[in-house]
XYZ file of C-alpha atoms in Angstrom:
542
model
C 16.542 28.830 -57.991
C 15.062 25.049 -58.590
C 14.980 23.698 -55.649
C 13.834 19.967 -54.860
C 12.539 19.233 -51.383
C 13.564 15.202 -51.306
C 11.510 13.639 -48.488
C 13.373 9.759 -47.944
C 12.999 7.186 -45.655
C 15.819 5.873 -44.563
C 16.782 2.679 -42.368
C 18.686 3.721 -39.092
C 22.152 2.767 -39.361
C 21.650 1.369 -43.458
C 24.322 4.145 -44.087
C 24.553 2.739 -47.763
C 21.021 1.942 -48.219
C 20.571 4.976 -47.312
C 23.037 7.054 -49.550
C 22.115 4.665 -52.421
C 18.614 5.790 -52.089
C 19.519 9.885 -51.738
C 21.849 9.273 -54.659
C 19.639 8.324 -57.195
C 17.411 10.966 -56.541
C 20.290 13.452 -57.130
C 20.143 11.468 -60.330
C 16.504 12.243 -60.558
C 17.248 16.160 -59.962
C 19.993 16.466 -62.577
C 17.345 14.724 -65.173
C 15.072 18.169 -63.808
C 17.994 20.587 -64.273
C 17.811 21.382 -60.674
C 20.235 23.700 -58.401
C 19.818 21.951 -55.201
C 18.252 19.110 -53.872
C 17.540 19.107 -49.896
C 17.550 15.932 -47.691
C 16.401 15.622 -44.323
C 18.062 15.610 -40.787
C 20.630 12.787 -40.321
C 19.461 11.701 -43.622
C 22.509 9.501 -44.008
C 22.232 7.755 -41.026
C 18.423 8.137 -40.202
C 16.653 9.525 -37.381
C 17.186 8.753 -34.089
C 20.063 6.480 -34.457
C 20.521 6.483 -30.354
C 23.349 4.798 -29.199
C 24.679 4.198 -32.892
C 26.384 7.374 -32.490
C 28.338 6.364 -29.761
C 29.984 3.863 -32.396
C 33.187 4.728 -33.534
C 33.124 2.507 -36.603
C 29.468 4.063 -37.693
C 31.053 7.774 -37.803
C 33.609 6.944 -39.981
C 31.460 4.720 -42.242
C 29.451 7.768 -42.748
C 32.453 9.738 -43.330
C 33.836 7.854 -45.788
C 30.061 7.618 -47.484
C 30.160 11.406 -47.722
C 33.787 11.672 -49.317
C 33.369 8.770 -52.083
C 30.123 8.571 -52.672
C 28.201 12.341 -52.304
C 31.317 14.524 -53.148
C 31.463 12.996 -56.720
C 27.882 13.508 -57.175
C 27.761 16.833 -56.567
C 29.759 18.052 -59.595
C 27.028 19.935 -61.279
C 23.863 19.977 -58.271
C 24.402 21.432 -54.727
C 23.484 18.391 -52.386
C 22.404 19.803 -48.704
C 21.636 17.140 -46.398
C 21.995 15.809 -42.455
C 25.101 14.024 -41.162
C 26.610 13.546 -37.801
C 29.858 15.298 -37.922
C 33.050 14.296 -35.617
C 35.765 17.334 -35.243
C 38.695 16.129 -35.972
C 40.229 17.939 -33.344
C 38.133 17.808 -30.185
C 36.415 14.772 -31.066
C 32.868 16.014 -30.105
C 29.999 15.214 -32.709
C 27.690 17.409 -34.204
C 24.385 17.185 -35.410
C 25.102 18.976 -39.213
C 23.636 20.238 -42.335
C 26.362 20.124 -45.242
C 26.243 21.511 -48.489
C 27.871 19.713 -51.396
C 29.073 21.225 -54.575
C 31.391 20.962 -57.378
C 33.148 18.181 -55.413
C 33.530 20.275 -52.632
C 32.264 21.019 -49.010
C 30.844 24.548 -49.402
C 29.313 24.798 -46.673
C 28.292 23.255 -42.399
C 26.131 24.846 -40.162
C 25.735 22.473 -37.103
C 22.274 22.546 -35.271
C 22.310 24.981 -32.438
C 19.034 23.697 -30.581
C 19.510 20.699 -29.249
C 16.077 19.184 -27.722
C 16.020 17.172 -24.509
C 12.638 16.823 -23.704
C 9.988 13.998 -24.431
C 11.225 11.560 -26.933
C 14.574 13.872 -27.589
C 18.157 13.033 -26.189
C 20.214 14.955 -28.399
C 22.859 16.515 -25.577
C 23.767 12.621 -24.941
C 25.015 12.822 -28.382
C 26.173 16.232 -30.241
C 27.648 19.144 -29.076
C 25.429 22.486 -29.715
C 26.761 24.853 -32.784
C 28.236 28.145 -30.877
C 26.606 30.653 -34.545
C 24.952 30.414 -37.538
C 25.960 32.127 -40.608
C 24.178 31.672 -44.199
C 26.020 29.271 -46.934
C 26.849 31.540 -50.222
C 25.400 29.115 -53.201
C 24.951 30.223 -57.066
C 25.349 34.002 -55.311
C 22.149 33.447 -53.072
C 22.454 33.378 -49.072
C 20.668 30.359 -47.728
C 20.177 30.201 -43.957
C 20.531 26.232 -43.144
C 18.819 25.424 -39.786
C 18.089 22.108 -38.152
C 14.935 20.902 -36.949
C 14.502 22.611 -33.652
C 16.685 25.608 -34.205
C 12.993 26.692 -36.494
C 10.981 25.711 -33.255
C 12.003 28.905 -30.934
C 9.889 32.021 -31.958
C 9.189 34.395 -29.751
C 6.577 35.685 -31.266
C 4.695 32.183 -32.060
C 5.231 30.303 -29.115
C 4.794 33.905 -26.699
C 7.588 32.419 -25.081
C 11.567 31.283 -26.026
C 12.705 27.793 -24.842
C 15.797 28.690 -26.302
C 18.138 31.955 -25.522
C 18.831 31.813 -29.357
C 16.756 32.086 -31.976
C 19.263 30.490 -35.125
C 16.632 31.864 -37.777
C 16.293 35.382 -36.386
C 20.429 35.420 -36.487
C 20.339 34.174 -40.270
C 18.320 36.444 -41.259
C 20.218 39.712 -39.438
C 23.405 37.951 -41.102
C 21.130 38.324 -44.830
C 19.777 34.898 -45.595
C 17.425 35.296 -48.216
C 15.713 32.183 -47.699
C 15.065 29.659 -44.356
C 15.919 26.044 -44.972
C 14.981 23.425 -42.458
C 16.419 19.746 -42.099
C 14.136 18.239 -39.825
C 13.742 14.944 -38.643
C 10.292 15.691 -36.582
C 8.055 12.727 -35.563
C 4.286 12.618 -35.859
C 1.754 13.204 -33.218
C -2.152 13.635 -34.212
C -2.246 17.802 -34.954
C 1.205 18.223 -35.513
C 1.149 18.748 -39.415
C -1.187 21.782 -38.680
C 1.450 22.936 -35.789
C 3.880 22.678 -38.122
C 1.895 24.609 -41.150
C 0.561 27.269 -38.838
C 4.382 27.724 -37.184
C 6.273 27.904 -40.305
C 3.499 30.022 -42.320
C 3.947 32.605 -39.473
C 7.970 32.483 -39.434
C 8.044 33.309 -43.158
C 5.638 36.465 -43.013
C 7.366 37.894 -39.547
C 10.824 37.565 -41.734
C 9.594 38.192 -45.231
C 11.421 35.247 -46.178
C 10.897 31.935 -48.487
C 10.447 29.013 -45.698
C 11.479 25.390 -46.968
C 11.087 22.313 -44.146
C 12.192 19.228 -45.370
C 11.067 16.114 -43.037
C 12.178 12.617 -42.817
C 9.003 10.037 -43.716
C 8.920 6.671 -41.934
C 8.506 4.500 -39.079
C 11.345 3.868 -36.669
C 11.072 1.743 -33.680
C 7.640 3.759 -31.535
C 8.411 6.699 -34.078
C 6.815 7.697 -36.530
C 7.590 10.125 -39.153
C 5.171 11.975 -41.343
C 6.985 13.651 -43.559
C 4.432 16.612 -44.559
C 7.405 18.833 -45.941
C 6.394 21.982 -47.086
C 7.475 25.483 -48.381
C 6.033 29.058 -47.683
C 6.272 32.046 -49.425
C 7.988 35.413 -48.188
C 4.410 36.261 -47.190
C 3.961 33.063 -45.793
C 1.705 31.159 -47.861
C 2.267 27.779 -48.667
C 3.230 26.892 -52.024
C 4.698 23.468 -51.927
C 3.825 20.628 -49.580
C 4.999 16.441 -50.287
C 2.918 13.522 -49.020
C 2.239 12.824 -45.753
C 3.647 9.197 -44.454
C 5.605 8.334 -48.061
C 8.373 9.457 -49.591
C 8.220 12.165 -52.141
C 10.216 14.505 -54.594
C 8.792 17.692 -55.060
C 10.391 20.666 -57.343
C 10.307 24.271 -56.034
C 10.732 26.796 -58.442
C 11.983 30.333 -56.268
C 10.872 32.658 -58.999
C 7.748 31.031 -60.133
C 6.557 30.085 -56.615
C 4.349 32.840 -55.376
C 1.187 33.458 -54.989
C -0.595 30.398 -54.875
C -1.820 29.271 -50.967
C -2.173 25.360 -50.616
C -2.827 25.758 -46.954
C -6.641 25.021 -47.484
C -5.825 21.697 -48.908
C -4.245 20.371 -45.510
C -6.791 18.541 -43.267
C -6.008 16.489 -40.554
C -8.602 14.151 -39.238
C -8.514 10.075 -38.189
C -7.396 9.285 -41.520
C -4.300 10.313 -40.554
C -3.570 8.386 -37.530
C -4.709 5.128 -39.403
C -2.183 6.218 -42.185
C 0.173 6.842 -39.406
C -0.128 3.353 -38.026
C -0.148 1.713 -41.258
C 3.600 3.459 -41.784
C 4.353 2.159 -38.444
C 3.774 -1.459 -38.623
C 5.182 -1.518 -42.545
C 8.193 -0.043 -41.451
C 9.014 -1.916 -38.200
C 8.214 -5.464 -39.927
C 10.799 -4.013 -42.968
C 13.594 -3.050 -40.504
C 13.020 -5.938 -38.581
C 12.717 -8.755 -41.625
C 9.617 -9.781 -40.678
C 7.310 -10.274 -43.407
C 3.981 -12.033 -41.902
C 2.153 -10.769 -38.379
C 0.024 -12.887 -35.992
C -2.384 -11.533 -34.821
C -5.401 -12.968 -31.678
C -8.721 -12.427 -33.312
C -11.102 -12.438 -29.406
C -13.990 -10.639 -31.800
C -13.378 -7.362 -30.304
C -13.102 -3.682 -31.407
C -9.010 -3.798 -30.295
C -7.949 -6.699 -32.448
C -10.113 -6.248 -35.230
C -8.537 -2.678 -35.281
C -5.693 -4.080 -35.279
C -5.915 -6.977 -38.075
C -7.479 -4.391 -40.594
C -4.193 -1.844 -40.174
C -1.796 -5.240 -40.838
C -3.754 -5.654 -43.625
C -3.494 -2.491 -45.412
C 0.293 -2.628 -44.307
C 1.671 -5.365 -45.000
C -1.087 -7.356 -47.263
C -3.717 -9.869 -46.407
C -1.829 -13.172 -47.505
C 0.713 -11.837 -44.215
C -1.824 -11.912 -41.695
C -3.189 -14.708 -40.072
C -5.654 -14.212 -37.061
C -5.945 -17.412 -34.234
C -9.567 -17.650 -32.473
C -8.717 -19.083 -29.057
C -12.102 -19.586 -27.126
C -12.606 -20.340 -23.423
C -15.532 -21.320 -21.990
C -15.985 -17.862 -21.392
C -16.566 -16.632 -24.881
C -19.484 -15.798 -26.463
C -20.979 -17.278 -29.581
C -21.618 -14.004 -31.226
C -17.801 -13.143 -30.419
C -16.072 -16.318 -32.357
C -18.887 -15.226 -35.089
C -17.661 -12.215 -35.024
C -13.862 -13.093 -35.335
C -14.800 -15.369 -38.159
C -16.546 -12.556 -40.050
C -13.840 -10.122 -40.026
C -11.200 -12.744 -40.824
C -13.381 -13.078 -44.098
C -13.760 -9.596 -44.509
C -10.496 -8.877 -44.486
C -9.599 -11.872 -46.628
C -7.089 -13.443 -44.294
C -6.566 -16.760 -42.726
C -8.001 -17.625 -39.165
C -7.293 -20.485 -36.997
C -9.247 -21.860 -34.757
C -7.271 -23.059 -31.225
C -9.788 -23.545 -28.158
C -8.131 -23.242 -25.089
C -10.749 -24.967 -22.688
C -8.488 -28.111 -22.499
C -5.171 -26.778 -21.383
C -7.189 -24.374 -18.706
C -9.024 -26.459 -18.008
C -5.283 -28.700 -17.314
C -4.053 -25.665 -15.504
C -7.196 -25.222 -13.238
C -6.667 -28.561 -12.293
C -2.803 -28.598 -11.405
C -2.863 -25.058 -9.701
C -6.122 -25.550 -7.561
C -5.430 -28.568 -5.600
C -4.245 -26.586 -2.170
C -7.610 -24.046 -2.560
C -11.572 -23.930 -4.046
C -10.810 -20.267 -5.025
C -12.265 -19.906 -8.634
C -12.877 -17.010 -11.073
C -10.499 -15.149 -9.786
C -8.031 -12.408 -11.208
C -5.466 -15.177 -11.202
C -8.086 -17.416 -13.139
C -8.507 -14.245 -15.818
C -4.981 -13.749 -16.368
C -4.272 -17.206 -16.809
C -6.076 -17.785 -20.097
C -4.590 -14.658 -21.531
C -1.166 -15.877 -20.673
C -2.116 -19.397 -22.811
C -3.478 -17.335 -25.378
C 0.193 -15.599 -25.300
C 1.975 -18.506 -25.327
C 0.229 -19.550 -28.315
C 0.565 -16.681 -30.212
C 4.010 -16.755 -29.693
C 4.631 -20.644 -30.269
C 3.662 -19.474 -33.704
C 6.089 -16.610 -34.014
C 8.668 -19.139 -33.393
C 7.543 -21.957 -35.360
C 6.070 -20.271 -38.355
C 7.937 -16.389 -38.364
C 5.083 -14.269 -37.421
C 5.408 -11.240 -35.169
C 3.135 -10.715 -33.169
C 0.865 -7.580 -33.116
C -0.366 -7.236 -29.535
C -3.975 -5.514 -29.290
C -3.642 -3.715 -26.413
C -5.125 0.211 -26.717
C -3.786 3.223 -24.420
C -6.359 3.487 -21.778
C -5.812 -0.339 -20.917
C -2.258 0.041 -21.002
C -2.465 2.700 -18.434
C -4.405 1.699 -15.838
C -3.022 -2.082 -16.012
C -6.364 -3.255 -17.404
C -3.798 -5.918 -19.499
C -1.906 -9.277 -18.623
C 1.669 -9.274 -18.514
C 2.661 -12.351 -21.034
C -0.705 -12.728 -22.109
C -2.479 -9.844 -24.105
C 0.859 -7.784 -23.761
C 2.808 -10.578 -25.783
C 4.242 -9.406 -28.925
C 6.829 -7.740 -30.422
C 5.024 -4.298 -31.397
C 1.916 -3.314 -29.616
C -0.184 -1.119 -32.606
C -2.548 0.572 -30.311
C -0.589 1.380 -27.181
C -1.053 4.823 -27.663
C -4.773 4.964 -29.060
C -7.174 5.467 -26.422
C -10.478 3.494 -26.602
C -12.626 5.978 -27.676
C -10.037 6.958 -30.840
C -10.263 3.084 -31.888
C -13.984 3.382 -32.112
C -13.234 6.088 -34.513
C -10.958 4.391 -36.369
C -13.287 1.820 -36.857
C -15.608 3.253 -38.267
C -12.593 5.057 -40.982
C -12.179 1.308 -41.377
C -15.641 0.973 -42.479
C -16.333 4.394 -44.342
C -16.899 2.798 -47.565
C -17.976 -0.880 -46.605
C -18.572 -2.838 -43.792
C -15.304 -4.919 -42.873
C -15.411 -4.483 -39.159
C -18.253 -6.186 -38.331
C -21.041 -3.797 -36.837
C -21.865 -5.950 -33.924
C -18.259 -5.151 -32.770
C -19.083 -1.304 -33.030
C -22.024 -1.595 -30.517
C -21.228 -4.609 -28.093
C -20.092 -3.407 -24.659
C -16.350 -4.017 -24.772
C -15.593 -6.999 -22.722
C -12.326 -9.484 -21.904
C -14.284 -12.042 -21.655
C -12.412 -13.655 -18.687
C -15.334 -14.139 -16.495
C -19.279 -15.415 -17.142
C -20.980 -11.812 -18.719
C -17.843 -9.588 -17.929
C -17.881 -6.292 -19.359
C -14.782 -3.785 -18.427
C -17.292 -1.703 -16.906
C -17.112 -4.010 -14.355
C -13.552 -2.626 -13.411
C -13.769 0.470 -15.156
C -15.449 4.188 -16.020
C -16.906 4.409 -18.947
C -13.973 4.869 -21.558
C -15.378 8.576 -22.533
C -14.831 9.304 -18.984
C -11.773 7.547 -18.924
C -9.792 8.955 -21.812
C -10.403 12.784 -20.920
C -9.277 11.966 -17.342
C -5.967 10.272 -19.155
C -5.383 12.823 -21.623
C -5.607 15.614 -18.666
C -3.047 13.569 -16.839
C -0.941 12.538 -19.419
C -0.776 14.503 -22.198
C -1.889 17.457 -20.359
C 0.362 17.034 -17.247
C -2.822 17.980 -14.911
C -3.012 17.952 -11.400
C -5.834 15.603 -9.993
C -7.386 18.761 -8.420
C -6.953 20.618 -11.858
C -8.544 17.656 -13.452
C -11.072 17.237 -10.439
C -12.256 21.259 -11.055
C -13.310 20.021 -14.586
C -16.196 18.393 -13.330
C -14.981 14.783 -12.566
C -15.449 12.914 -9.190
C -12.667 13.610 -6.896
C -12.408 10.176 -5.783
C -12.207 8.680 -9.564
C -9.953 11.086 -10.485
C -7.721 10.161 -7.888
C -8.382 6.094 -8.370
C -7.412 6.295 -11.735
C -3.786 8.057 -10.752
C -2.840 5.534 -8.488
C -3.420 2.817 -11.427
C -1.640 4.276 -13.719
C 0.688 4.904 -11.597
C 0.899 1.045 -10.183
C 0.642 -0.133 -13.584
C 4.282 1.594 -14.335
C 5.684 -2.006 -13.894
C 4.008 -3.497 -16.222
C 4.620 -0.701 -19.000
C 8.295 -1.287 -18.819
C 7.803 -4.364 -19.964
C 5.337 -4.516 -22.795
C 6.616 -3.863 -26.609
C 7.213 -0.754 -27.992
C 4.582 0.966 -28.988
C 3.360 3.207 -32.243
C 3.244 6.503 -30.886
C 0.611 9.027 -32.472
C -0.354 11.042 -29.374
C 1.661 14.248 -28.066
C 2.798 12.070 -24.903
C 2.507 8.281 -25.416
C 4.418 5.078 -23.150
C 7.364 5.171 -24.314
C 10.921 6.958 -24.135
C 8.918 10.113 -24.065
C 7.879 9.527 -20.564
C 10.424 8.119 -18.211
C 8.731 7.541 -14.653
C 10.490 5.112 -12.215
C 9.135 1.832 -11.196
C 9.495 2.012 -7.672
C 8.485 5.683 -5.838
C 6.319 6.871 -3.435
C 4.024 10.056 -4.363
């Protein structure tokens, strides 16, 4: 059987963008005499369309998408993609694979699994499938599964989340091969998860594995697409580009034998490609076009201006300088270096007059000076700037802000937390050091002097954030234990750190909650990142 693995991005909620796009690939398929063609998850109206679902007008655009638009096209290809289904009869909605052919629905299966953990909500939406049964196509059994329902192996995970396992049923039942629909968002690792997961399903079950993922960037999600297929004896065989779409052709019968799994390695690269996808895609489904970005001549923004670059082009980023009377020489320098590296426009706006206006104004009862009030003031004029260009000119702004800042409050609400998408809110400090230096693997566009300064907000005469801070090495495996990890601080403290840091750096993240809830939404490329993946109240007591 030819099989195509078609790996879209869609546009949540573009239900004919989306079916234009999946239809002339069908188009595409036909031209390559192929059987079947295989969409993602919710392919028609992208993943995760949230609350969209709720909208009755939105299920029965979709509907009538499927009837007059994919029915027709399926008179000579099988077409197996994602929809949410309504019953007509209970009126519950259901997260479904259908199989088109000959004009005809041949077969559903609806997903089973339903995930409610991290960045997953699906029980607020669908109703869980009650079996599984394989479709019947050109006198082959395909098992259909969903996303998740592949993600409960005993035998992998040495545990089940699940009391079902939907690909151990199909295969009891006789499917002779293990499709996947998925719809599965992008963490640094996960494609080798994934590979080593799937690789293992199809040798326990002697069975042909094909995972078809969406590709794309929606809202803090991003998608890397990475589909693949595996042998019966689980080698892989097929695999489509990681963060862009793709059309790949899988030929059952010709297929075996040859392992790709060497080819697949995961290092910073992907992150930066990840982020790249992220910005692109948010400033497309948005309708921005240009980003503004604050240039302070520091490792965060110029991170920051060289991923807008490759995304989105250098003529659509503009970098503003806005020196105090703080700021070092060497940092404007700096700023002005990378701005010409990177080919785009900067602008120079010194601040020094209007704090110098607020100083003035807001001191008049009191001789405090250089305080924490005084530091957060000229990153909240630096914000207001940024974003008096966003209005005037049509910029969004990229905030600079990077995951260990964000989570011990080491940031200023309105000022260096303005924006509308914050690129490195879940990048700690030591990963945008390293990508950096991917930046500058082939020639210097990050100015070295920003590689080997002490990181500093400049807020203060000779601050450095060690001031306030650990050193970030310190600081990011004390995070990741807490975060990611979901450590204890005496599980974390028995690794060798102070007990007394340990438990200094809790209570600021945890005080810093407030501030979180209010900062853009942010590109998420770590297994738990700020976000709708982790939901902590505001106001608690430990």
């Amino acid at each position: 059987m030819k099989i195509v693995m078609a790996q879209i991005n869609p546009v949540i909620g573009d239900i004919g963008y989306n079916v234009d796009k999946m239809l002339k690939l069908v188009g595409k398929a036909l031209e390559k005499k192929a059987h079947l063609i295989v969409f993602p998850e919710l392919a028609v109206i992208g993943y995760p369309a949230r609350d969209l679902l709720l909208r009755p007008e939105i299920v029965n655009r979709i509907e009538n998408a499927l009837r007059e638009n994919i029915l027709p096209a399926s008179s000579h290809i099988g077409i197996l993609l994602g929809a949410p289904v309504k019953d007509p009869l209970s009126e519950r909605l259901y997260n479904s694979s259908l199989l088109f052919y000959d004009g005809s629905v041949v077969g559903r299966q609806d997903k089973m699994l339903l995930p409610n953990y991290d960045v997953f909500d699906e029980s607020r939406y669908f109703q869980p499938a009650e079996e599984c049964r394989p479709f019947i196509f050109q006198g082959r059994k395909l098992g259909v599964t969903i996303c998740e329902d592949i993600w409960n192996d005993e035998d992998y995970w040495n545990h089940c989340r699940y009391e079902t396992d939907p690909v151990k049923e199909l295969v009891a039942r006789g499917a002779e091969f293990i499709i996947n629909l998925s719809a599965s968002p992008y963490h640094f690792g996960k494609i080798k998860q994934r590979t080593d997961m799937l690789s293992a399903i199809a040798r326990k079950h002697q069975r042909c594995v094909i995972y078809v993922n969406q590709v794309g960037g929606n809202d803090e999600l991003i998608f890397d697409g990475s589909s693949l297929a595996f042998d019966s004896g689980g080698r892989l065989i097929r695999q489509c580009k990681s963060f862009q779409e793709d059309f790949v052709i899988l030929d059952t019968e010709l297929s075996c034998g040859t392992d790709l799994t060497g080819s697949i390695t995961e290092d910073i690269g992907y992150v930066y490609n990840a982020l790249i996808l992220g910005i692109k895609d948010y400033m497309f489904k948005t309708g921005f076009r240009k980003a503004v970005i604050g240039l302070s001549g520091g490792i965060d923004s110029s991170v920051t201006a060289a991923l807008a670059v490759s995304a989105i082009g250098k003529e659509n980023v503009l970098g503003i300088a806005m020196p105090s009377r703080y700021s070092s020489q060497e940092s404007i320098i700096d700023a002005r270096n990378l701005a010409r590296n990177l080919g785009i426009e900067i602008r120079e706006i010194p601040i020094e007059r209007v704090f110098s206006s607020y100083l003035d104004e807001l001191n008049k009862s009191c001789d405090l000076s250089q305080d924490l009030a005084e530091e957060n003031l000229q990153a909240r004029i630096r914000g207001n700037i940024l974003m008096f260009i966003s209005n005037r000119e049509e910029y969004l702004v990229l905030s600079t802000g990077n995951k260990s800042e964000m989570a011990v409050g080491y940031s200023t609400l309105y000022g260096d937390m303005a924006g509308g998408l914050a690129v490195l809110a879940d990048v700690p400090k030591t990963m945008v050091y390293e990508l950096a230096r991917h930046v500058n693997c082939d020639q210097e566009i990050i100015p070295h002097r920003i590689l080997i300064k002490p990181p500093s907000a400049e807020l203060k005469p000779n601050q450095v954030d060690e001031d306030s801070l650990p050193k970030y090495e310190v600081l990011d495996k004390i995070l990741k234990a807490y975060i990611e990890e979901n450590r204890t601080a005496a599980e974390i403290t028995a690794q060798g750190y102070d007990h007394s840091l340990v438990q200094e750096i809790i209570r600021r993240l945890e005080r810093a909650e407030f501030k979180r809830h209010q900062s853009p939404p942010g590109l998420r490329v770590t297994t738990k990142a700020f976000g709708t993946g982790r939901r902590f109240p505001i106001a608690w007591r430990p």
